[in-house]
Amino acid sequence: FEPARAPFQNLSVSPQTSPPEVMRIDGISKAFGGPPVLHNISLSVPKGSIHGIIGKSGAGKTTLIRIAGLLEKPDSGSVWYEGIAAPVHLLRGRELLEARRKAGFVFQSFNLFASRSAAENVAFPLEAAGWPRAKIRGRVAELLELVGLSDKADRPAMHLSGGEKQRVAIARALANHPAILFSDEATSALDPETTRSVLDLIRSLRQMLGLTVIMVTHQMEVVRRTCDTVSVIEDGNFVEEGLVAELFANPRSDAAKAFLKEDRND
């Protein structure tokens, strides 16, 4: 893609073409005072897809989605969101806040307020956005039902299981109706059975809400069970991209082959 390409809302998509892009990054590079963490990375994510980014610790995957989700700024390159005419990484003030609400984040560590109830944790971003109380109550009830925790609404987060905490975190990430859900190693701290349950929830939410999901992981099980497409990142570069089925059937890069070997040995 060329950075000067027309904005997303001017794209004309016929029923026979691929789904429109919900996000595109062009030529992203990033360093933190030393060697580059990302080298000229580009990625297009179709609307309604689940895209995996798999790599070892330190490969650059978390930095990449933090830039894609507008939590970090790139040193060079551009980030585009559907429906916004300008590169979103250049936005300021209220426009930047509005763009950030298009992205919801779920992290490995849950990042919940331990003494707040499940409902109060889900309500937090809505309170910050200035929603009226009555509207917040309705939205929180809707979200907790979506993630299967209506009966845990009043339970403090500190008394929830790991899987329940992650479901609350997912509900909170969806509070402002984001177009994209970013998952940064969201299941790494969970046992295998709970991991499968959370991954199945994410797939069902994609179907129900029309979400686009971008999942960062080092686990092939996450990619196999959840993702449609995948990018393999190594030393700040994409070394392989494509359909998940093709990656498992015919891995081309050494990094992908190593991941598959580890997965088969688990």
Tab-separated table of C-alpha atoms in Angstrom:
chain	number	residue	atom	x	y	z
A	1	PHE	CA	0.000	0.000	0.000
A	2	GLU	CA	1.113	3.530	-0.647
A	3	PRO	CA	0.802	5.924	2.315
A	4	ALA	CA	-0.858	8.519	0.066
A	5	ARG	CA	-3.652	6.140	-0.887
A	6	ALA	CA	-7.232	7.427	-0.627
A	7	PRO	CA	-8.862	7.183	2.818
A	8	PHE	CA	-10.837	4.104	3.802
A	9	GLN	CA	-14.298	5.599	3.516
A	10	ASN	CA	-13.726	6.338	-0.177
A	11	LEU	CA	-12.931	2.725	-1.032
A	12	SER	CA	-15.513	1.078	-3.254
A	13	VAL	CA	-16.040	-2.596	-2.470
A	14	SER	CA	-18.284	-4.819	-4.565
A	15	PRO	CA	-19.833	-8.008	-3.178
A	16	GLN	CA	-17.313	-10.031	-5.212
A	17	THR	CA	-14.226	-8.390	-3.696
A	18	SER	CA	-12.440	-9.093	-0.423
A	19	PRO	CA	-13.771	-7.506	2.790
A	20	PRO	CA	-12.658	-3.886	3.307
A	21	GLU	CA	-9.689	-3.177	5.537
A	22	VAL	CA	-10.481	-2.107	9.083
A	23	MET	CA	-6.842	-1.208	9.780
A	24	ARG	CA	-3.685	-0.783	7.744
A	25	ILE	CA	-0.124	-0.027	8.792
A	26	ASP	CA	2.428	1.088	6.213
A	27	GLY	CA	6.195	0.868	6.680
A	28	ILE	CA	6.255	1.093	10.487
A	29	SER	CA	9.662	1.333	12.168
A	30	LYS	CA	10.371	1.887	15.863
A	31	ALA	CA	13.402	2.079	18.137
A	32	PHE	CA	13.741	2.931	21.824
A	33	GLY	CA	17.161	4.564	21.844
A	34	GLY	CA	18.962	1.466	20.572
A	35	PRO	CA	18.663	-0.980	17.668
A	36	PRO	CA	15.285	-0.875	15.884
A	37	VAL	CA	12.539	-3.006	17.433
A	38	LEU	CA	10.466	-2.914	14.217
A	39	HIS	CA	11.811	-2.639	10.675
A	40	ASN	CA	9.526	-1.258	7.950
A	41	ILE	CA	6.504	-3.411	8.946
A	42	SER	CA	3.314	-3.303	6.858
A	43	LEU	CA	0.048	-5.105	7.528
A	44	SER	CA	-3.513	-4.984	6.225
A	45	VAL	CA	-6.292	-6.505	8.350
A	46	PRO	CA	-9.664	-7.258	6.683
A	47	LYS	CA	-12.828	-6.312	8.507
A	48	GLY	CA	-14.296	-9.153	10.555
A	49	SER	CA	-11.156	-11.313	10.538
A	50	ILE	CA	-9.046	-12.704	13.366
A	51	HIS	CA	-5.378	-12.119	12.599
A	52	GLY	CA	-2.595	-13.633	14.678
A	53	ILE	CA	0.876	-12.181	15.196
A	54	ILE	CA	3.139	-14.888	16.583
A	55	GLY	CA	6.714	-14.470	17.723
A	56	LYS	CA	9.167	-15.163	20.501
A	57	SER	CA	9.642	-12.793	23.419
A	58	GLY	CA	11.449	-9.682	22.183
A	59	ALA	CA	10.469	-10.178	18.528
A	60	GLY	CA	8.581	-6.848	18.454
A	61	LYS	CA	4.997	-8.097	18.464
A	62	THR	CA	3.787	-6.136	21.515
A	63	THR	CA	5.392	-2.921	20.251
A	64	LEU	CA	3.645	-3.477	16.930
A	65	ILE	CA	0.137	-3.753	18.371
A	66	ARG	CA	0.737	-0.887	20.781
A	67	ILE	CA	1.506	1.253	17.726
A	68	ALA	CA	-1.463	-0.195	15.825
A	69	GLY	CA	-3.706	0.537	18.835
A	70	LEU	CA	-2.385	4.116	19.212
A	71	LEU	CA	-0.653	3.521	22.560
A	72	GLU	CA	2.769	4.228	20.995
A	73	LYS	CA	3.845	6.388	18.066
A	74	PRO	CA	6.008	5.012	15.255
A	75	ASP	CA	9.320	6.604	14.331
A	76	SER	CA	8.308	6.299	10.691
A	77	GLY	CA	5.434	4.885	8.676
A	78	SER	CA	1.681	5.380	9.093
A	79	VAL	CA	-1.386	3.847	10.739
A	80	TRP	CA	-4.832	4.035	9.114
A	81	TYR	CA	-8.277	3.152	10.498
A	82	GLU	CA	-11.432	2.611	8.489
A	83	GLY	CA	-13.646	5.690	8.486
A	84	ILE	CA	-10.883	8.192	9.356
A	85	ALA	CA	-9.439	10.218	6.496
A	86	ALA	CA	-6.076	11.032	8.109
A	87	PRO	CA	-3.356	8.722	9.422
A	88	VAL	CA	-4.533	8.081	12.975
A	89	HIS	CA	-1.066	8.186	14.553
A	90	LEU	CA	-0.920	11.898	13.653
A	91	LEU	CA	-4.176	12.826	15.396
A	92	ARG	CA	-4.219	14.997	18.516
A	93	GLY	CA	-6.604	15.861	21.340
A	94	ARG	CA	-10.251	14.844	21.017
A	95	GLU	CA	-9.708	13.314	17.562
A	96	LEU	CA	-7.037	11.002	18.981
A	97	LEU	CA	-9.307	9.997	21.886
A	98	GLU	CA	-12.110	9.176	19.461
A	99	ALA	CA	-9.761	7.092	17.303
A	100	ARG	CA	-8.475	5.215	20.371
A	101	ARG	CA	-12.042	4.217	21.213
A	102	LYS	CA	-12.082	2.207	18.000
A	103	ALA	CA	-9.538	-0.106	19.647
A	104	GLY	CA	-10.112	-2.298	22.712
A	105	PHE	CA	-7.202	-4.010	24.507
A	106	VAL	CA	-7.005	-7.236	26.504
A	107	PHE	CA	-3.733	-8.032	28.308
A	108	GLN	CA	-2.187	-11.088	29.948
A	109	SER	CA	-2.247	-9.429	33.392
A	110	PHE	CA	-5.999	-8.542	33.209
A	111	ASN	CA	-5.324	-5.010	34.601
A	112	LEU	CA	-8.486	-5.013	36.730
A	113	PHE	CA	-9.147	-2.974	39.864
A	114	ALA	CA	-8.952	-5.693	42.520
A	115	SER	CA	-11.410	-4.107	44.973
A	116	ARG	CA	-13.940	-3.116	42.305
A	117	SER	CA	-16.686	-5.545	41.366
A	118	ALA	CA	-16.869	-7.128	37.930
A	119	ALA	CA	-19.575	-4.644	36.948
A	120	GLU	CA	-17.590	-1.672	38.249
A	121	ASN	CA	-14.528	-2.751	36.275
A	122	VAL	CA	-16.567	-2.967	33.075
A	123	ALA	CA	-18.141	0.413	33.838
A	124	PHE	CA	-14.793	2.208	34.263
A	125	PRO	CA	-14.110	3.191	30.603
A	126	LEU	CA	-17.725	4.326	30.226
A	127	GLU	CA	-17.408	6.525	33.305
A	128	ALA	CA	-14.192	7.969	31.862
A	129	ALA	CA	-16.000	8.673	28.590
A	130	GLY	CA	-18.760	10.555	30.425
A	131	TRP	CA	-21.658	8.174	29.809
A	132	PRO	CA	-24.837	8.794	31.896
A	133	ARG	CA	-25.226	6.382	34.831
A	134	ALA	CA	-28.406	4.763	33.540
A	135	LYS	CA	-26.836	4.103	30.165
A	136	ILE	CA	-23.728	2.676	31.869
A	137	ARG	CA	-25.829	0.220	33.897
A	138	GLY	CA	-27.565	-1.060	30.781
A	139	ARG	CA	-24.345	-1.421	28.801
A	140	VAL	CA	-22.550	-3.187	31.660
A	141	ALA	CA	-25.405	-5.687	32.072
A	142	GLU	CA	-25.364	-6.360	28.321
A	143	LEU	CA	-21.595	-6.942	28.284
A	144	LEU	CA	-21.526	-9.219	31.320
A	145	GLU	CA	-24.249	-11.325	29.722
A	146	LEU	CA	-22.206	-11.523	26.512
A	147	VAL	CA	-19.204	-12.951	28.369
A	148	GLY	CA	-21.281	-15.253	30.574
A	149	LEU	CA	-20.784	-13.452	33.887
A	150	SER	CA	-24.168	-11.926	34.685
A	151	ASP	CA	-24.204	-13.845	37.973
A	152	LYS	CA	-20.783	-12.428	38.957
A	153	ALA	CA	-21.626	-8.734	38.458
A	154	ASP	CA	-21.249	-7.794	42.138
A	155	ARG	CA	-18.263	-10.015	42.932
A	156	PRO	CA	-14.964	-8.169	43.590
A	157	ALA	CA	-12.341	-8.879	40.941
A	158	MET	CA	-9.972	-10.258	43.575
A	159	HIS	CA	-12.415	-13.124	44.175
A	160	LEU	CA	-12.773	-14.128	40.515
A	161	SER	CA	-10.885	-16.993	38.880
A	162	GLY	CA	-8.297	-16.271	36.193
A	163	GLY	CA	-10.721	-17.133	33.415
A	164	GLU	CA	-13.441	-14.966	34.945
A	165	LYS	CA	-11.018	-12.055	35.293
A	166	GLN	CA	-10.122	-12.323	31.616
A	167	ARG	CA	-13.811	-12.392	30.665
A	168	VAL	CA	-14.331	-9.208	32.680
A	169	ALA	CA	-11.315	-7.682	30.903
A	170	ILE	CA	-12.809	-8.628	27.529
A	171	ALA	CA	-16.168	-7.085	28.485
A	172	ARG	CA	-14.393	-3.905	29.578
A	173	ALA	CA	-12.425	-3.772	26.310
A	174	LEU	CA	-15.714	-3.923	24.382
A	175	ALA	CA	-17.445	-1.231	26.439
A	176	ASN	CA	-17.056	1.621	23.935
A	177	HIS	CA	-18.084	-0.471	20.899
A	178	PRO	CA	-14.568	-0.799	19.397
A	179	ALA	CA	-14.083	-1.922	15.812
A	180	ILE	CA	-10.863	-3.783	16.681
A	181	LEU	CA	-10.053	-5.964	19.696
A	182	PHE	CA	-6.320	-6.256	20.391
A	183	SER	CA	-5.326	-9.288	22.468
A	184	ASP	CA	-1.781	-9.176	23.860
A	185	GLU	CA	-0.972	-12.691	25.165
A	186	ALA	CA	-4.435	-12.675	26.758
A	187	THR	CA	-4.443	-16.409	27.520
A	188	SER	CA	-0.791	-16.916	28.498
A	189	ALA	CA	-1.536	-16.949	32.238
A	190	LEU	CA	-4.459	-19.393	31.939
A	191	ASP	CA	-4.599	-23.174	32.123
A	192	PRO	CA	-5.286	-25.074	28.848
A	193	GLU	CA	-9.009	-25.651	29.475
A	194	THR	CA	-9.643	-22.021	30.432
A	195	THR	CA	-7.552	-20.893	27.450
A	196	ARG	CA	-9.786	-22.852	25.083
A	197	SER	CA	-12.897	-21.393	26.720
A	198	VAL	CA	-11.640	-17.811	26.359
A	199	LEU	CA	-10.565	-18.373	22.747
A	200	ASP	CA	-13.976	-19.813	21.907
A	201	LEU	CA	-15.571	-16.755	23.514
A	202	ILE	CA	-13.472	-14.427	21.349
A	203	ARG	CA	-14.510	-16.298	18.195
A	204	SER	CA	-18.183	-16.149	19.183
A	205	LEU	CA	-17.930	-12.412	19.934
A	206	ARG	CA	-16.385	-11.880	16.495
A	207	GLN	CA	-19.459	-13.507	14.961
A	208	MET	CA	-22.018	-11.725	17.159
A	209	LEU	CA	-20.497	-8.236	17.043
A	210	GLY	CA	-18.698	-8.202	13.697
A	211	LEU	CA	-15.424	-7.557	15.509
A	212	THR	CA	-11.996	-7.579	13.962
A	213	VAL	CA	-9.485	-9.222	16.300
A	214	ILE	CA	-5.691	-8.973	16.301
A	215	MET	CA	-4.049	-11.523	18.607
A	216	VAL	CA	-0.419	-11.369	19.716
A	217	THR	CA	0.823	-14.692	21.028
A	218	HIS	CA	3.727	-17.096	21.308
A	219	GLN	CA	1.362	-20.089	21.421
A	220	MET	CA	0.582	-22.052	18.261
A	221	GLU	CA	-2.554	-23.412	19.966
A	222	VAL	CA	-3.979	-19.865	20.031
A	223	VAL	CA	-3.289	-19.412	16.322
A	224	ARG	CA	-4.660	-22.825	15.365
A	225	ARG	CA	-7.858	-22.553	17.409
A	226	THR	CA	-8.741	-18.922	16.797
A	227	CYS	CA	-7.084	-17.159	13.870
A	228	ASP	CA	-7.947	-16.970	10.180
A	229	THR	CA	-4.614	-15.523	9.090
A	230	VAL	CA	-1.234	-15.131	10.756
A	231	SER	CA	1.999	-13.153	10.550
A	232	VAL	CA	5.201	-14.615	11.981
A	233	ILE	CA	7.495	-11.936	13.405
A	234	GLU	CA	11.199	-12.365	14.145
A	235	ASP	CA	13.693	-9.651	15.085
A	236	GLY	CA	11.228	-6.907	14.151
A	237	ASN	CA	10.419	-8.283	10.680
A	238	PHE	CA	7.580	-10.352	9.283
A	239	VAL	CA	9.210	-13.543	7.985
A	240	GLU	CA	6.000	-15.302	6.918
A	241	GLU	CA	2.332	-14.375	6.427
A	242	GLY	CA	-0.735	-16.194	5.184
A	243	LEU	CA	-3.692	-18.399	6.002
A	244	VAL	CA	-3.369	-20.400	9.201
A	245	ALA	CA	-4.136	-23.656	7.381
A	246	GLU	CA	-1.312	-22.990	4.915
A	247	LEU	CA	1.150	-22.194	7.698
A	248	PHE	CA	0.439	-25.499	9.441
A	249	ALA	CA	0.493	-27.484	6.204
A	250	ASN	CA	3.581	-25.912	4.667
A	251	PRO	CA	5.613	-23.563	6.897
A	252	ARG	CA	8.274	-21.736	4.882
A	253	SER	CA	10.258	-19.738	7.439
A	254	ASP	CA	12.626	-21.217	10.009
A	255	ALA	CA	10.700	-19.355	12.727
A	256	ALA	CA	7.368	-20.937	11.745
A	257	LYS	CA	8.959	-24.380	11.543
A	258	ALA	CA	10.413	-23.930	15.034
A	259	PHE	CA	7.027	-22.936	16.448
A	260	LEU	CA	5.371	-25.975	14.877
A	261	LYS	CA	8.087	-28.285	16.196
A	262	GLU	CA	7.613	-26.932	19.729
A	263	ASP	CA	3.843	-27.262	19.404
A	264	ARG	CA	4.090	-30.926	18.393
A	265	ASN	CA	6.439	-31.643	21.299
A	266	ASP	CA	4.095	-30.141	23.933
